PDB file of C-alpha atoms in Angstrom:
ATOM      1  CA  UNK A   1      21.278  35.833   6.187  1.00 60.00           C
ATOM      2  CA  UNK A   2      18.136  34.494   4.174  1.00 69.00           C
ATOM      3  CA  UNK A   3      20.024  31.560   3.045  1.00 68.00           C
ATOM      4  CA  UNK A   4      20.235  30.522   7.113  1.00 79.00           C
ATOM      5  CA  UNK A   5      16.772  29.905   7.013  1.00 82.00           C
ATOM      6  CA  UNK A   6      15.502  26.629   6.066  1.00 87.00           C
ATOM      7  CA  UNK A   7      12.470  24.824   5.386  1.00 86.00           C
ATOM      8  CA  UNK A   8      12.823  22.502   8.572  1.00 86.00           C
ATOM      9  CA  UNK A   9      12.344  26.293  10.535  1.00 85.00           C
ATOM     10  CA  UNK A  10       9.084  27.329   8.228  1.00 84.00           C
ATOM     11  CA  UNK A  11       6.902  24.567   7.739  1.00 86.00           C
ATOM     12  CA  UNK A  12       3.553  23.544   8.695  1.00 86.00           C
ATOM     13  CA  UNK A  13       3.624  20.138  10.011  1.00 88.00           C
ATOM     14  CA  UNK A  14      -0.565  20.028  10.321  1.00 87.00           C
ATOM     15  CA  UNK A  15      -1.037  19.179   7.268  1.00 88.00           C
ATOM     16  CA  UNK A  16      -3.608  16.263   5.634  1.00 90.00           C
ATOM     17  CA  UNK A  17      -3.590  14.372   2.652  1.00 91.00           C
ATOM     18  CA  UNK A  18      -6.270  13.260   0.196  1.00 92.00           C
ATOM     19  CA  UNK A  19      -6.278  10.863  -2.734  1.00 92.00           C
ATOM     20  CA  UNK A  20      -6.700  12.246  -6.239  1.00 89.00           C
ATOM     21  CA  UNK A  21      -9.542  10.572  -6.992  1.00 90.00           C
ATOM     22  CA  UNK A  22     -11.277  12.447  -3.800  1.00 90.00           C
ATOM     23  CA  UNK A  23     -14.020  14.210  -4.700  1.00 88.00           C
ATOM     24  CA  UNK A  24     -13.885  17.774  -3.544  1.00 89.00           C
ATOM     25  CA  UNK A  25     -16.198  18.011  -0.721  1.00 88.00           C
ATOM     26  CA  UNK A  26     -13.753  16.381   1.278  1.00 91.00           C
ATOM     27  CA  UNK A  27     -10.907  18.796   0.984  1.00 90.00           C
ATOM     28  CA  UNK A  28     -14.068  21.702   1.728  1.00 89.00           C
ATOM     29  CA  UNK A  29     -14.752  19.652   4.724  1.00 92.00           C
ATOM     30  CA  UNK A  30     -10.761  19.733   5.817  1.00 92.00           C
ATOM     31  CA  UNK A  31     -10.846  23.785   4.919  1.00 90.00           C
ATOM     32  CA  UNK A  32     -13.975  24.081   7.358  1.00 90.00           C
ATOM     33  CA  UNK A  33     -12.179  22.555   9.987  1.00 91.00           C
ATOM     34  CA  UNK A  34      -9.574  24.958   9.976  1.00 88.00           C
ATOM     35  CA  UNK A  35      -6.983  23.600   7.179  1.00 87.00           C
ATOM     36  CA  UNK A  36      -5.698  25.808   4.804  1.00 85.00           C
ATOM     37  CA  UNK A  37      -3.848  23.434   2.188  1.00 89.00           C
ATOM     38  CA  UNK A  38      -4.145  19.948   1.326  1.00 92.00           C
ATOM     39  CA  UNK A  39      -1.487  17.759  -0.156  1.00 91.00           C
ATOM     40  CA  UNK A  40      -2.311  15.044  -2.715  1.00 93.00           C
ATOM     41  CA  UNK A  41      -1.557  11.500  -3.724  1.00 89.00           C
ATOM     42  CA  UNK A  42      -1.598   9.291  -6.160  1.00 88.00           C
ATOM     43  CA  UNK A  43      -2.959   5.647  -6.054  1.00 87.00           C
ATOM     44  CA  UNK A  44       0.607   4.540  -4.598  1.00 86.00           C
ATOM     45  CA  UNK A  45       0.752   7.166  -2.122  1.00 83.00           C
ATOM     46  CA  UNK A  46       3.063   9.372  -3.682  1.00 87.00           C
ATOM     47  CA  UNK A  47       3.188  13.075  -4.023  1.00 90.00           C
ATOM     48  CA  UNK A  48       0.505  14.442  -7.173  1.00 91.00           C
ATOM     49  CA  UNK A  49       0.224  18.139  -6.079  1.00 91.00           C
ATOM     50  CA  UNK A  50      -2.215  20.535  -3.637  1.00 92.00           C
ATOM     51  CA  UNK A  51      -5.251  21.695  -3.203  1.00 91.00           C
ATOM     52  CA  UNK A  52      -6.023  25.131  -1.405  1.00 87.00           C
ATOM     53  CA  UNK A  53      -9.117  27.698  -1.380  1.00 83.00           C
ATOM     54  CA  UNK A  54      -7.095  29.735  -3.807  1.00 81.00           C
ATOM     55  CA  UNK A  55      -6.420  26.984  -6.505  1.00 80.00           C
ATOM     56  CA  UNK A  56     -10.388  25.889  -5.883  1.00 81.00           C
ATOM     57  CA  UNK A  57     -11.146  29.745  -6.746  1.00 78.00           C
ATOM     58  CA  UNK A  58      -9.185  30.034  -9.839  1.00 75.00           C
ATOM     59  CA  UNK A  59     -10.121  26.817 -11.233  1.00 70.00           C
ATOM     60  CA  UNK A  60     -14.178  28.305 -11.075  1.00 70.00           C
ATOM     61  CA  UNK A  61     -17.251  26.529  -8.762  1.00 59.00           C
ATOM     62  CA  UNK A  62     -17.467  23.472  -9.102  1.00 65.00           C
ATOM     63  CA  UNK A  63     -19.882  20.684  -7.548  1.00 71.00           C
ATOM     64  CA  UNK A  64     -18.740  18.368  -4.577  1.00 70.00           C
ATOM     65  CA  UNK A  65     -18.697  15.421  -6.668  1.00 78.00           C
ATOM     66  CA  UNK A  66     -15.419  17.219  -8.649  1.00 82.00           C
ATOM     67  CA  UNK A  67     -12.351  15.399  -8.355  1.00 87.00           C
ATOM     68  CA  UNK A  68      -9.786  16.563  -7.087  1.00 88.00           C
ATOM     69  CA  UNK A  69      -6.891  15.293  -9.716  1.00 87.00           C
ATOM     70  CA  UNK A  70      -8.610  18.352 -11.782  1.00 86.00           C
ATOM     71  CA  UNK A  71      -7.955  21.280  -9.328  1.00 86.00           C
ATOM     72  CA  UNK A  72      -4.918  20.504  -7.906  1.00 90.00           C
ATOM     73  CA  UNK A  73      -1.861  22.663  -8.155  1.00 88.00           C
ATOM     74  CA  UNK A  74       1.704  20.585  -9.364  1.00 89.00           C
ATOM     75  CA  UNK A  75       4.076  23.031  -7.060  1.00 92.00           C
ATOM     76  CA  UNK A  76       7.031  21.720  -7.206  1.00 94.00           C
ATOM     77  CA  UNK A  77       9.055  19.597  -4.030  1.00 93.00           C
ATOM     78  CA  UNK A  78      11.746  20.840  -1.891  1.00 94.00           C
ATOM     79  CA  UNK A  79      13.651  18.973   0.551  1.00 94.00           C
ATOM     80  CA  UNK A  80      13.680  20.597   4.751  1.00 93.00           C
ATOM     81  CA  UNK A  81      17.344  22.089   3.671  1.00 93.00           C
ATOM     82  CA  UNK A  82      16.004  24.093   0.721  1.00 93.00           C
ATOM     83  CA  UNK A  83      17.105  27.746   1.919  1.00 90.00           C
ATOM     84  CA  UNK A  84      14.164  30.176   2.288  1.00 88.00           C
ATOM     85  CA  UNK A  85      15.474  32.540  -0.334  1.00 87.00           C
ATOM     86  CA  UNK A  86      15.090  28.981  -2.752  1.00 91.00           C
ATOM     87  CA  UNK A  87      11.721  28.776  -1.738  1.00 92.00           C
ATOM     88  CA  UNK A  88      10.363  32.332  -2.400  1.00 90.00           C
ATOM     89  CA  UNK A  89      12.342  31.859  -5.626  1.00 92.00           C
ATOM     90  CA  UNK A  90      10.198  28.582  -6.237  1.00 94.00           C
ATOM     91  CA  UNK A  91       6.878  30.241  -5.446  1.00 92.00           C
ATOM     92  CA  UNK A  92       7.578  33.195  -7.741  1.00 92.00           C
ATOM     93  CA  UNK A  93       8.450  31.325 -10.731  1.00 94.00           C
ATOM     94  CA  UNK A  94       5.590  28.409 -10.232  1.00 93.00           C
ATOM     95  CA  UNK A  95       3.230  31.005  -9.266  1.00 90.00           C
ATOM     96  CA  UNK A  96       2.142  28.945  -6.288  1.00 91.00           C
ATOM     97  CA  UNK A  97       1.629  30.112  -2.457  1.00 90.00           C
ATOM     98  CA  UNK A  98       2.489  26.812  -1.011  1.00 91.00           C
ATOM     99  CA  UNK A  99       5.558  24.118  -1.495  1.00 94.00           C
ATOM    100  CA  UNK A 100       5.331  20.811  -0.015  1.00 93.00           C
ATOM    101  CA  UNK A 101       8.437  19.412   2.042  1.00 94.00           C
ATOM    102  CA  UNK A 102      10.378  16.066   1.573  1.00 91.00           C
ATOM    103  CA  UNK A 103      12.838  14.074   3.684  1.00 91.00           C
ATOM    104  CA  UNK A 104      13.366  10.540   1.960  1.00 89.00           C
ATOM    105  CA  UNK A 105      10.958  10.713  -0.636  1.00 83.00           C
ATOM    106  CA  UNK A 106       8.479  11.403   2.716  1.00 86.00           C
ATOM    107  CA  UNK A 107       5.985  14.539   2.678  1.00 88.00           C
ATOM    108  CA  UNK A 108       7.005  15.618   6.105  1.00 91.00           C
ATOM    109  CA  UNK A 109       5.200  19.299   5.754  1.00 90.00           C
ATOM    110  CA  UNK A 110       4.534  22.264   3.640  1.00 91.00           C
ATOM    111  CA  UNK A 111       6.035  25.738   3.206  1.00 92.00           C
ATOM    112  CA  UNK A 112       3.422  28.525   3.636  1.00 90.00           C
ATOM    113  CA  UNK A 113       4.146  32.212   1.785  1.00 90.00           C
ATOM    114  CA  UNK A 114       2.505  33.405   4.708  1.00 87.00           C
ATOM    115  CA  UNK A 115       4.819  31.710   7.302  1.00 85.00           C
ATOM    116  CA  UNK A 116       7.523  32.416   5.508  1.00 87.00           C
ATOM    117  CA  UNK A 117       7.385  36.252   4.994  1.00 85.00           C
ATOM    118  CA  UNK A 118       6.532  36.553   8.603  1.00 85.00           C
ATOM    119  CA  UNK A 119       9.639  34.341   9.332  1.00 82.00           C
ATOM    120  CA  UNK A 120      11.546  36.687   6.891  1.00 80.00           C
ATOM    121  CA  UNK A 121      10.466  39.720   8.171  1.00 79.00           C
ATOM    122  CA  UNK A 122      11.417  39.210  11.995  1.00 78.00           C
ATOM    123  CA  UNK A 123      14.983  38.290  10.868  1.00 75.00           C
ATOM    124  CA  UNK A 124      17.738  41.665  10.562  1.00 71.00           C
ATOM    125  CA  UNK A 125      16.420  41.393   6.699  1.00 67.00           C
ATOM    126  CA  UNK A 126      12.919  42.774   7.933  1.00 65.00           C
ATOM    127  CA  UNK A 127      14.668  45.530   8.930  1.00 71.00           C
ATOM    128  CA  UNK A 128      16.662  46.700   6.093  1.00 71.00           C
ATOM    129  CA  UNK A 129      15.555  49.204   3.832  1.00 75.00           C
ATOM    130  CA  UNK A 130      13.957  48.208   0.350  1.00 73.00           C
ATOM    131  CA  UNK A 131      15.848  50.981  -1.202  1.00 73.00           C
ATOM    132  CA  UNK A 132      19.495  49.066  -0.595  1.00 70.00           C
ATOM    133  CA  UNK A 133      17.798  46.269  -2.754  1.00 66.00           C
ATOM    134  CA  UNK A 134      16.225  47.907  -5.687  1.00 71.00           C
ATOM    135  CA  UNK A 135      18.673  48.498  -8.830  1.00 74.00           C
ATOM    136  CA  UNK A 136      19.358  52.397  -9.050  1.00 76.00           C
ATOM    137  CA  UNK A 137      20.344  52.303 -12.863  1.00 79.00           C
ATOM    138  CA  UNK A 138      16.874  51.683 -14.269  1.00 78.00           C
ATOM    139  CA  UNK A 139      16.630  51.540 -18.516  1.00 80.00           C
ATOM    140  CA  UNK A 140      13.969  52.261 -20.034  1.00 80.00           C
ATOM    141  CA  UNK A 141      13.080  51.021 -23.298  1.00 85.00           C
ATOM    142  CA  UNK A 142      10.262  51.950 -26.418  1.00 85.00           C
ATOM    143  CA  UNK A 143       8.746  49.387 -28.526  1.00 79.00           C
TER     144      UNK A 143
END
């Protein structure tokens, strides 16, 4: 049931991209117009990683004049037929909010957690009970 939903249903198509050798002023300048992620690229246009308020925040303050090759976030690619179950799994393990979308080799969007819990939870799965999912024989271990 999960697995039906793809990226090509979740993503945010509204997205801009910056060079890595932006400074970062310009990506606060995209966040104050209303953009919540930002996807970088390299000098030959290809896919280097994103920037969002979060990965800004954990990297500390920094001036304008920052780069933004040195806060950006390497989450990894998926293609518009990576299931949505493969992208929370992605997110989890790259501890990232945000995967950027591919068709060709061609950013064509990103993947928001947001977006896609709300997608999640208005499916049958939003309705089930966490109970059914949790494992009932729990071990416990001492050091």
């Amino acid at each position: 049931m999960i697995n039906k939903i793809k990226a090509t249903n979740l993503m945010n198509k509204k997205v801009k991209t910056v060079q890595g050798d932006s400074e970062l002023s310009k990506v606060l300048y995209l966040f104050n117009k209303g953009h919540k992620i930002v996807v970088v690229l390299d000098k030959n246009s290809q896919y280097s990683g994103v920037v969002t308020s979060r990965s800004i925040l954990r990297n500390g303050l920094y001036k304008g004049s920052t780069k933004i090759n040195k806060i950006k976030i390497n989450a990894p690619m998926i293609t518009k037929h990576t299931s949505a179950s493969e992208c929370i799994r992605l997110m989890i393990e790259n501890d990232v909010f945000n995967l950027p979308v591919f068709e060709d080799n061609k950013f064509i969007g990103v993947i928001e957690d947001s977006l896609l819990l709300d997608k999640i939870r208005r499916t049958s799965f939003g309705k089930e009970k966490v109970k059914d999912y949790m494992t009932k024989d729990i071990v416990f271990t001492e050091p």
